[in-house]
CSV table of C-alpha atoms in Angstrom, one decimal:
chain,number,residue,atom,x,y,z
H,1,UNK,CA,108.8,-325.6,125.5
H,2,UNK,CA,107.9,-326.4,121.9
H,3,UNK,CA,110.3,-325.3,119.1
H,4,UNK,CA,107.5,-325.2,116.6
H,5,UNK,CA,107.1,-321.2,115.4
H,6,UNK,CA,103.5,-320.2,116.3
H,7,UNK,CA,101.1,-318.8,113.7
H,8,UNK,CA,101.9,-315.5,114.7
H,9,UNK,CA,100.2,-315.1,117.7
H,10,UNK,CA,100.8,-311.9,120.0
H,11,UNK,CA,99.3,-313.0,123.7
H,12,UNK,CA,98.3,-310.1,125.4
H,13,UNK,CA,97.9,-310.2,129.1
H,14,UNK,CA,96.3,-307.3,130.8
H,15,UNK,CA,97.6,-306.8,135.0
H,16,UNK,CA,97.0,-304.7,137.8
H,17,UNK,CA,97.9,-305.5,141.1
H,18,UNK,CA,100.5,-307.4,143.0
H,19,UNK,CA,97.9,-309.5,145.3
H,20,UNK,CA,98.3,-311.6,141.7
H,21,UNK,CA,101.8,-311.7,141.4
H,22,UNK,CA,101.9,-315.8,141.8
H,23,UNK,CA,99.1,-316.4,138.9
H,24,UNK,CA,100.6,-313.6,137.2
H,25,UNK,CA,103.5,-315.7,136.8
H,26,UNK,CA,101.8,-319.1,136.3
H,27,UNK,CA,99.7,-317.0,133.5
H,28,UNK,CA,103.1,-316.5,131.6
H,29,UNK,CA,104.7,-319.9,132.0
H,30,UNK,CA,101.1,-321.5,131.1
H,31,UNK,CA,101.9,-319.4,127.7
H,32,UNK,CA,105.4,-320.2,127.0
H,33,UNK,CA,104.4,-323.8,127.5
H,34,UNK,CA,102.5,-323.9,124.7
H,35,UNK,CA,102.2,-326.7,121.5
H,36,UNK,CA,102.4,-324.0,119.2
H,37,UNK,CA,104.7,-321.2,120.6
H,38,UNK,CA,103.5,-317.4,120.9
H,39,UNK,CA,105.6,-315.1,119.1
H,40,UNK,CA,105.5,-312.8,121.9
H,41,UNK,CA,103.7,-312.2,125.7
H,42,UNK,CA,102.8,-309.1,126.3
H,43,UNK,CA,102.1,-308.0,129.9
H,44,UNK,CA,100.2,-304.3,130.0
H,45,UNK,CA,100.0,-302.8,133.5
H,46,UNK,CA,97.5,-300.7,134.5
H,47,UNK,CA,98.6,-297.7,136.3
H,48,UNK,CA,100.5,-299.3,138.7
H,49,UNK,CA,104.6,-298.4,138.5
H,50,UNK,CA,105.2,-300.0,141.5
H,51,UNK,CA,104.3,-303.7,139.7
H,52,UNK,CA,105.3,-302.4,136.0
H,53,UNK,CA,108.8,-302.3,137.7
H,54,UNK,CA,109.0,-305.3,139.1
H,55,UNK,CA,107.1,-307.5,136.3
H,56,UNK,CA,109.8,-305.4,134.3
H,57,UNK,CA,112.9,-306.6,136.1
H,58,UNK,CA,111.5,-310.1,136.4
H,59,UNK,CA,111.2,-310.6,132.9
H,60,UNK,CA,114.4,-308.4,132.1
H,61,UNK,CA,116.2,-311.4,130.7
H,62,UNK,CA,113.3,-313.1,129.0
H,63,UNK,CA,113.0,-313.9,125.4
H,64,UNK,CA,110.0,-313.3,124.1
H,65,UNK,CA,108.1,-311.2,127.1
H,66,UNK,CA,107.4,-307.6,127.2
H,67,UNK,CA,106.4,-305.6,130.0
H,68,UNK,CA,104.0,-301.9,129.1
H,69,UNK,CA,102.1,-299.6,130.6
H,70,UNK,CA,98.7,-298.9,130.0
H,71,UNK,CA,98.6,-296.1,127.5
H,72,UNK,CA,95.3,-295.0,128.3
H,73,UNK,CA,92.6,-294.5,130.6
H,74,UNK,CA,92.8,-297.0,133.7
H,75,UNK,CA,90.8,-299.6,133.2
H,76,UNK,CA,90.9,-303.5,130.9
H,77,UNK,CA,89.7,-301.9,127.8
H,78,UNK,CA,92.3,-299.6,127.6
H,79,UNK,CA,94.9,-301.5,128.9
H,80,UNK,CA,93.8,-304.3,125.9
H,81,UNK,CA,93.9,-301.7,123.4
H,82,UNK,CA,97.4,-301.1,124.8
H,83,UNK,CA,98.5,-304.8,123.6
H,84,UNK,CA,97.1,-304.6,120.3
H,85,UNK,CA,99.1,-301.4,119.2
H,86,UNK,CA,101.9,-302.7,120.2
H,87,UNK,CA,101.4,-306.2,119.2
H,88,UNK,CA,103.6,-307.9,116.2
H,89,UNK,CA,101.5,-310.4,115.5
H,90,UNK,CA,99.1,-311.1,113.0
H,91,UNK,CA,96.9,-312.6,115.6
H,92,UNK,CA,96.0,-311.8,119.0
H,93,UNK,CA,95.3,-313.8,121.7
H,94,UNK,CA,94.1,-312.4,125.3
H,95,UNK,CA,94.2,-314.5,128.7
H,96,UNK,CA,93.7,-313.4,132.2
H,97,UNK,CA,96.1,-312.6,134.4
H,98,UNK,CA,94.5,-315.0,137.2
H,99,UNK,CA,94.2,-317.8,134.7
H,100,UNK,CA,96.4,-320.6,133.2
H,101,UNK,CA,96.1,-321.7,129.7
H,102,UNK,CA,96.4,-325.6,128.7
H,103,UNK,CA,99.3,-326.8,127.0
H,104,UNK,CA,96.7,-327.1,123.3
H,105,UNK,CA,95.6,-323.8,123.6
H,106,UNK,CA,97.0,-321.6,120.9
H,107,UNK,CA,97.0,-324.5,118.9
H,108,UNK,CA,93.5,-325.3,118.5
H,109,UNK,CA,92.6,-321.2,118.2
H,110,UNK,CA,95.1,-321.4,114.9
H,111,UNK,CA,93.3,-324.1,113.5
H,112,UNK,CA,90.4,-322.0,113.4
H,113,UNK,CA,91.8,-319.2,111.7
H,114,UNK,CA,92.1,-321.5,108.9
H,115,UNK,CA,89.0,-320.5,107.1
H,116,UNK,CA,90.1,-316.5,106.4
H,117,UNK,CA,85.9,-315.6,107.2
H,118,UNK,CA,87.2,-316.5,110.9
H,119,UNK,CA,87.6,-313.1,112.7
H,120,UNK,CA,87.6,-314.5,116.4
H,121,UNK,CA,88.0,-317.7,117.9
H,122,UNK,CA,86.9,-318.2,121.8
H,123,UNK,CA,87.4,-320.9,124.2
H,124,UNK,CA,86.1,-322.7,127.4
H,125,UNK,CA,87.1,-321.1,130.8
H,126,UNK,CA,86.9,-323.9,134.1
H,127,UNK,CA,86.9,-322.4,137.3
H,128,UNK,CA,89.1,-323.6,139.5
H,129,UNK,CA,87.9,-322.5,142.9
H,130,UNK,CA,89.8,-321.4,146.0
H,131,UNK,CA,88.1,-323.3,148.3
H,132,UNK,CA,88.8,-326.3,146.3
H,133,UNK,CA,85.2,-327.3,145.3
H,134,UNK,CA,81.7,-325.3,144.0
H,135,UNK,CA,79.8,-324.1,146.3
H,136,UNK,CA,76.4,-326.0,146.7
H,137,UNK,CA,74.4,-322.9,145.9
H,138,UNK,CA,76.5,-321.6,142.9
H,139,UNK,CA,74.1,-322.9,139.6
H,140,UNK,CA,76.7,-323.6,136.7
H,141,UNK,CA,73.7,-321.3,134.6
H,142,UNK,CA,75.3,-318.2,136.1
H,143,UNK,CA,79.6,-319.2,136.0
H,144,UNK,CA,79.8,-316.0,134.3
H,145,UNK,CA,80.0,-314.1,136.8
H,146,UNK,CA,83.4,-315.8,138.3
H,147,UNK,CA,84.5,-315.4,134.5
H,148,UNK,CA,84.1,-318.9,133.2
H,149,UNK,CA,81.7,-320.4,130.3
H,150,UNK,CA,78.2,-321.5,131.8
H,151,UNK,CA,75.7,-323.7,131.3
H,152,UNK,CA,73.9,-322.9,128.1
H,153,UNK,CA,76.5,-322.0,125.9
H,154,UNK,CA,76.9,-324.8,122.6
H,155,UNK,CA,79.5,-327.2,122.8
H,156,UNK,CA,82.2,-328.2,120.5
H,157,UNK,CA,83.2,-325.8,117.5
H,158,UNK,CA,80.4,-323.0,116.9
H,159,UNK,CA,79.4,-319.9,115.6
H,160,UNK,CA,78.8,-317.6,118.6
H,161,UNK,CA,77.2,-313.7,118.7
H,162,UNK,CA,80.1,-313.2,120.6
H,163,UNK,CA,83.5,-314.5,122.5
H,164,UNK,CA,84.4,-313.8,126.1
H,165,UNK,CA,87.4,-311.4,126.6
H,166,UNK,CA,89.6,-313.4,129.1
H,167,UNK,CA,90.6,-316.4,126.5
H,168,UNK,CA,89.8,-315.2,123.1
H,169,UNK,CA,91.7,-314.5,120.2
H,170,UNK,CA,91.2,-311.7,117.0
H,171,UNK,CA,93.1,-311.3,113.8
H,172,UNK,CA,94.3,-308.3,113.6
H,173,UNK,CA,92.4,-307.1,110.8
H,174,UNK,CA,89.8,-307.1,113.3
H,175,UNK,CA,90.9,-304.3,115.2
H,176,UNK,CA,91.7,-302.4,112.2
H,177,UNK,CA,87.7,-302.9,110.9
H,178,UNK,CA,86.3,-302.2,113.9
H,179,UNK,CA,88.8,-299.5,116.3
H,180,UNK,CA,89.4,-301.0,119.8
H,181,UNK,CA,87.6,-301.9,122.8
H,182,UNK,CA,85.2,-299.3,124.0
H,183,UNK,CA,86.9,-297.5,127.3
H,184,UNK,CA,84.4,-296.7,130.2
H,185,UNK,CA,81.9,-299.9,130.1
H,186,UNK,CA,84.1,-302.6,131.3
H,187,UNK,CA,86.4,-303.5,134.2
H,188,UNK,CA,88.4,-301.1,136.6
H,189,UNK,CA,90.5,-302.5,138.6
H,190,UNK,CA,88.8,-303.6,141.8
H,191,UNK,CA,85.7,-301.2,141.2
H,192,UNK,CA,82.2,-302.5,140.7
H,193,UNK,CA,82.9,-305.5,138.5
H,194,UNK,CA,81.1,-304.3,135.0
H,195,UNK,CA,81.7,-306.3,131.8
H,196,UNK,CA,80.5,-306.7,128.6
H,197,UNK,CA,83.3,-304.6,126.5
H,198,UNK,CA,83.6,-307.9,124.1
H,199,UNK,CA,80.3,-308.3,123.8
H,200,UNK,CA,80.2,-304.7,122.4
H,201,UNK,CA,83.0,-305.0,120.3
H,202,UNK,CA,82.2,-308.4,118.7
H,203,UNK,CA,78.8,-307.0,117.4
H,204,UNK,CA,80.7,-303.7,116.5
H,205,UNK,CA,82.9,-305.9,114.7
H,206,UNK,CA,80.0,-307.9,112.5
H,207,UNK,CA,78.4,-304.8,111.9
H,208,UNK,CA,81.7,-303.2,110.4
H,209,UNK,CA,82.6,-306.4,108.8
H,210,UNK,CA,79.1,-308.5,107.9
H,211,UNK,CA,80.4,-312.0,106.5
H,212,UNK,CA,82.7,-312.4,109.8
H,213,UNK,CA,82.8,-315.6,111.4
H,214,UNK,CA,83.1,-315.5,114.9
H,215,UNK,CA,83.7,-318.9,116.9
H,216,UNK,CA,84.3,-320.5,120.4
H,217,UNK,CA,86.2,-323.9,120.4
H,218,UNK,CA,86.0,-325.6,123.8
H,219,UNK,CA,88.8,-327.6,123.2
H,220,UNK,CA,90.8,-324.4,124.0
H,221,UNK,CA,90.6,-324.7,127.6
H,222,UNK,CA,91.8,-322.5,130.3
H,223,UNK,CA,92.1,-322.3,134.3
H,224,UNK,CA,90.5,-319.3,135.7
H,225,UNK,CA,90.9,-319.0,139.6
H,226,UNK,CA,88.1,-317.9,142.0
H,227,UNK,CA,89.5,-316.8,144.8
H,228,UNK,CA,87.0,-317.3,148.1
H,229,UNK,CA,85.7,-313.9,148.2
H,230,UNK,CA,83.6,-314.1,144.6
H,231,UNK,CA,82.7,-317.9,146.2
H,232,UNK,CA,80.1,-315.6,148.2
H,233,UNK,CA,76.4,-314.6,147.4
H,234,UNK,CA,77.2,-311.1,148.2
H,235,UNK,CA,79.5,-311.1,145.7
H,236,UNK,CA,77.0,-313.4,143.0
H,237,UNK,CA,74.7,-310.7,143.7
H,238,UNK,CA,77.0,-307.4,142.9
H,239,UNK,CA,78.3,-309.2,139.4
H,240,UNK,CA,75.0,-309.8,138.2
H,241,UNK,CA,73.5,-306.0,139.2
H,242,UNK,CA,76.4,-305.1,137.5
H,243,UNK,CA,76.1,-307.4,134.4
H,244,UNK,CA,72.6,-305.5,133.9
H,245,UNK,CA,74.0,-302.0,134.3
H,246,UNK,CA,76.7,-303.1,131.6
H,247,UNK,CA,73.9,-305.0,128.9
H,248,UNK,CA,71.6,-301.8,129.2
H,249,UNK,CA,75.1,-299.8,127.7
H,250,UNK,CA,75.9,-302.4,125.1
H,251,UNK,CA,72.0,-301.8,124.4
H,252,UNK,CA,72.1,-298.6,123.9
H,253,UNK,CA,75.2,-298.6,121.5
H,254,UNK,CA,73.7,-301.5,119.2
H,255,UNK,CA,70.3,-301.8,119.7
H,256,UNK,CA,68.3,-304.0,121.7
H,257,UNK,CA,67.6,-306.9,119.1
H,258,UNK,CA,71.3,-307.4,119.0
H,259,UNK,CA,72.6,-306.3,122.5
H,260,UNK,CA,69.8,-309.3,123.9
H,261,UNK,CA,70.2,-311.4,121.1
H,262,UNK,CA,71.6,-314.1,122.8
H,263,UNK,CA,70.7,-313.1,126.5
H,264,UNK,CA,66.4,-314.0,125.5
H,265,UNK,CA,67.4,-317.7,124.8
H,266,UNK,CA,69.3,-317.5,128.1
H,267,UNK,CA,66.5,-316.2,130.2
H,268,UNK,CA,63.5,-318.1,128.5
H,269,UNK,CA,64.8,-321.5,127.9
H,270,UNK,CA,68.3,-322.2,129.8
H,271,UNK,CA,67.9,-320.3,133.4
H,272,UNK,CA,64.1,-322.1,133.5
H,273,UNK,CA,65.5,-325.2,132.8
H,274,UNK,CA,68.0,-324.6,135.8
H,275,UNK,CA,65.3,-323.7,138.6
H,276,UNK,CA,63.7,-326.6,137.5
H,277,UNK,CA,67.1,-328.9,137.9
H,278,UNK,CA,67.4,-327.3,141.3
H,279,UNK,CA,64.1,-327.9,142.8
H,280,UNK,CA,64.1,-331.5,141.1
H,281,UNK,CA,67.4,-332.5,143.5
H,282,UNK,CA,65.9,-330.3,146.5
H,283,UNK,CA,63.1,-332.4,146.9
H,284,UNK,CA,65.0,-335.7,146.2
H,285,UNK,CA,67.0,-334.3,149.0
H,286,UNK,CA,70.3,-333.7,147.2
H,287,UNK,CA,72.4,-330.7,148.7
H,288,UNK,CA,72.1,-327.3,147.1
H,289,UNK,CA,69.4,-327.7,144.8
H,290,UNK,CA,66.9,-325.4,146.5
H,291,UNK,CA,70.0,-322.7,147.0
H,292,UNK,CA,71.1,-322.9,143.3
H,293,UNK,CA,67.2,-322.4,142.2
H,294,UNK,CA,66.9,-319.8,144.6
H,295,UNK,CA,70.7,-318.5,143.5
H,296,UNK,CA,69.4,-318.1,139.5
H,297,UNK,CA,66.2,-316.2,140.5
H,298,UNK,CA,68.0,-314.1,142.5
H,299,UNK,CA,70.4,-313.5,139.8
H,300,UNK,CA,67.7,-312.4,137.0
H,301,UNK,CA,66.3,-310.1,139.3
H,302,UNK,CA,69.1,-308.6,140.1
H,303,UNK,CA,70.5,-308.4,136.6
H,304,UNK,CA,67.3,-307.2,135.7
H,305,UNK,CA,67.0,-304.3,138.2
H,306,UNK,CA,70.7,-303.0,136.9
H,307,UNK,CA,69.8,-303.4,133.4
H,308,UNK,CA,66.3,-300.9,134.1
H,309,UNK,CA,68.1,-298.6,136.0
H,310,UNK,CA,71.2,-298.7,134.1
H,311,UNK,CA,68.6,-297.9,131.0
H,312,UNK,CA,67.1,-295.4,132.7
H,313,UNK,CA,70.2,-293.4,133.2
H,314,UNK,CA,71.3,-293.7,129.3
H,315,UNK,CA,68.2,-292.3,128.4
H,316,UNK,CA,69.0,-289.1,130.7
H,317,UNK,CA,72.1,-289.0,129.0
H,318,UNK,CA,74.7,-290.0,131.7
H,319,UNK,CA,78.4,-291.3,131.7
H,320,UNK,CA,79.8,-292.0,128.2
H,321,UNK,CA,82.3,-294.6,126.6
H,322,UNK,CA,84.0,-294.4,123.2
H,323,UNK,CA,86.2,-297.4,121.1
H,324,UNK,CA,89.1,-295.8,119.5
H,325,UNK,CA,90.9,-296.5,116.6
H,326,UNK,CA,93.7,-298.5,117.7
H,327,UNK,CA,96.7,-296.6,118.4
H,328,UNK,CA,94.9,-294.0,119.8
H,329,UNK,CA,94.6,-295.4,123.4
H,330,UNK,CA,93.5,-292.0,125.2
H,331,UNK,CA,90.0,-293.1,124.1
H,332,UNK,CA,88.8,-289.9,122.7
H,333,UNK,CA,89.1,-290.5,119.4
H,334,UNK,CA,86.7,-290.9,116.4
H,335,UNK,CA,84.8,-294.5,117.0
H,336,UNK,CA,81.8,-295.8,118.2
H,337,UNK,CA,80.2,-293.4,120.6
H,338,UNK,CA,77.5,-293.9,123.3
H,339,UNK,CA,75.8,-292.6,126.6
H,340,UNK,CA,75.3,-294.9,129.0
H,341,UNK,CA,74.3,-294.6,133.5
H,342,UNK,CA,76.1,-295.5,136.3
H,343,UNK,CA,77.8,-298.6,134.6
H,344,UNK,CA,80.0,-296.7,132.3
H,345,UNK,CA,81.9,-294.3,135.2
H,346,UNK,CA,81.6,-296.7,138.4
């Protein structure tokens, strides 16, 4: 591991279950085998004493890692607000816990943060699937829903709407503009697998802060594993109704023109673009490309149905979600407040 002293990054790394005690692992060596070194790894456990003990013994005896419970409501949200109040560094870098981070990582999120407008700096997330290959079907458009970057986001080093939660990094001074992520409208666990809780934040965060400059750098790569069961079209099909369900919150919250902002490109130039690729190679008899056309129809529709109905609901005033200050984690502080349907409670 490098000597070199980090630019004060905190690396927050938010865990759940045991079924992911090997990539848990592999997540926290792929950190402290970093170019620049973390100051510090934090590991927040959510609601689950029986892994918060072990992760705790197992990393009794290592510099430089800390084990914490989740300090709120179950759930990511809370259990990332959890790592920033405790985090002691000026910047904060979050990575999934079924993900490995390459060796330039932090190093090429620091160099962003050289220009002090730079609030957040994203990177590029590869799926590295269980089966060992992409399933013919799977259209790169929609790689999103296994957690990676698609096809359709900019390359290279660019201003972005917003950065994707599993390998993004904040200045602190974010958090302390903005409050924390909003509990109740993203993941749970193994529940219905909503999303969108950065998204919120990120436009939360340009609203409280307007000249912020908010960036994804590709060359800041990580590995995120898809295990065989999100390989499926069962599962392609739940992500995206849930995706919809999630949008129709972050809508409600900040307003259409911004919650879509980036999701009307998406829909009217990239995803066309895509069906067209597909039935191009399905009729010069190439394998998958009538299944991945099919696969990206399927996906708006579903997405769309979750988004009306998930709209629907928000307008009858159903579940709500609320972004603390940080260092309140119980998530019923002060802060952004909205109503949202099903999405925000399932």
């Amino acid at each position: 591991m490098s000597t070199e002293t980090g630019a004060g990054f905190s690396v927050v790394i938010c865990v759940y279950t045991e079924d992911r005690w090997e990539d848990i692992l592999a997540a926290v060596s792929s950190v402290r085998a970093q170019s620049l070194t973390a100051r510090e790894t934090l590991l927040v456990v959510d609601h689950n004493p029986t892994l918060l003990a072990r992760l705790t013994t197992e990393y009794a005896a290592t510099a430089g890692v800390r084990v914490l419970a989740n300090a709120g409501p179950r759930g990511l949200s809370a259990g990332r607000n959890t790592g920033i109040a405790a985090a002691r560094g000026d910047l904060i870098a979050f990575l999934d816990d079924d993900a490995v981070a390459e060796r330039d990582w932090l190093r090429y999120f620091a160099e962003g943060f050289d220009d002090p407008r730079v609030l957040a700096v994203g990177g590029r997330t590869l799926p590295a699937w269980e089966s060992g290959g992409r399933p013919a079907w799977f259209p790169e458009e929609f790689d999103w829903v296994v957690g990676c970057t698609y096809k359709g986001l900019p390359r290279g080093r660019v201003r972005v709407r917003n950065v994707l939660g599993g390998n993004a990094s904040f200045r602190r001074t974010a958090f302390d503009a903005a409050g924390g992520f909003a509990t109740g409208i993203g993941r749970d666990g193994d529940k219905r697998p909503l999303g969108c809780e950065e998204t919120e934040f990120c436009i939360r965060l340009t609203h409280a802060v307007p000249d912020a400059v908010l960036l994804i750098d590709d060359r800041s790569v990580i590995h995120h594993r898809v295990p065989a069961a999100r390989e499926r079209f069962g599962y392609f099909r739940t992500r995206t109704y849930a995706e919809g369900l999630s949008k129709a919150l972050v809508a409600r919250s900040v307003g259409a023109a911004k919650g879509l902002e980036s999701e009307r490109r998406y829909t009217t130039r990239v995803l066309p673009s895509g069906v067209g690729r597909g039935l191009r190679d399905a009729l010069l008899g190439r394998p998958g490309g009538a299944g991945r056309a099919g696969a990206i129809v399927a996906g708006v529709l579903t997405a769309t149905g979750g988004y009306v109905l998930g709209s629907v609901r928000a307008r009858r005033g159903g579940a709500a979600f609320s972004a603390a200050p940080i260092g309140d984690t119980d998530g019923r502080a002060e802060g952004v407040r909205s109503t949202g349907g099903e999405g925000a409670a399932a």
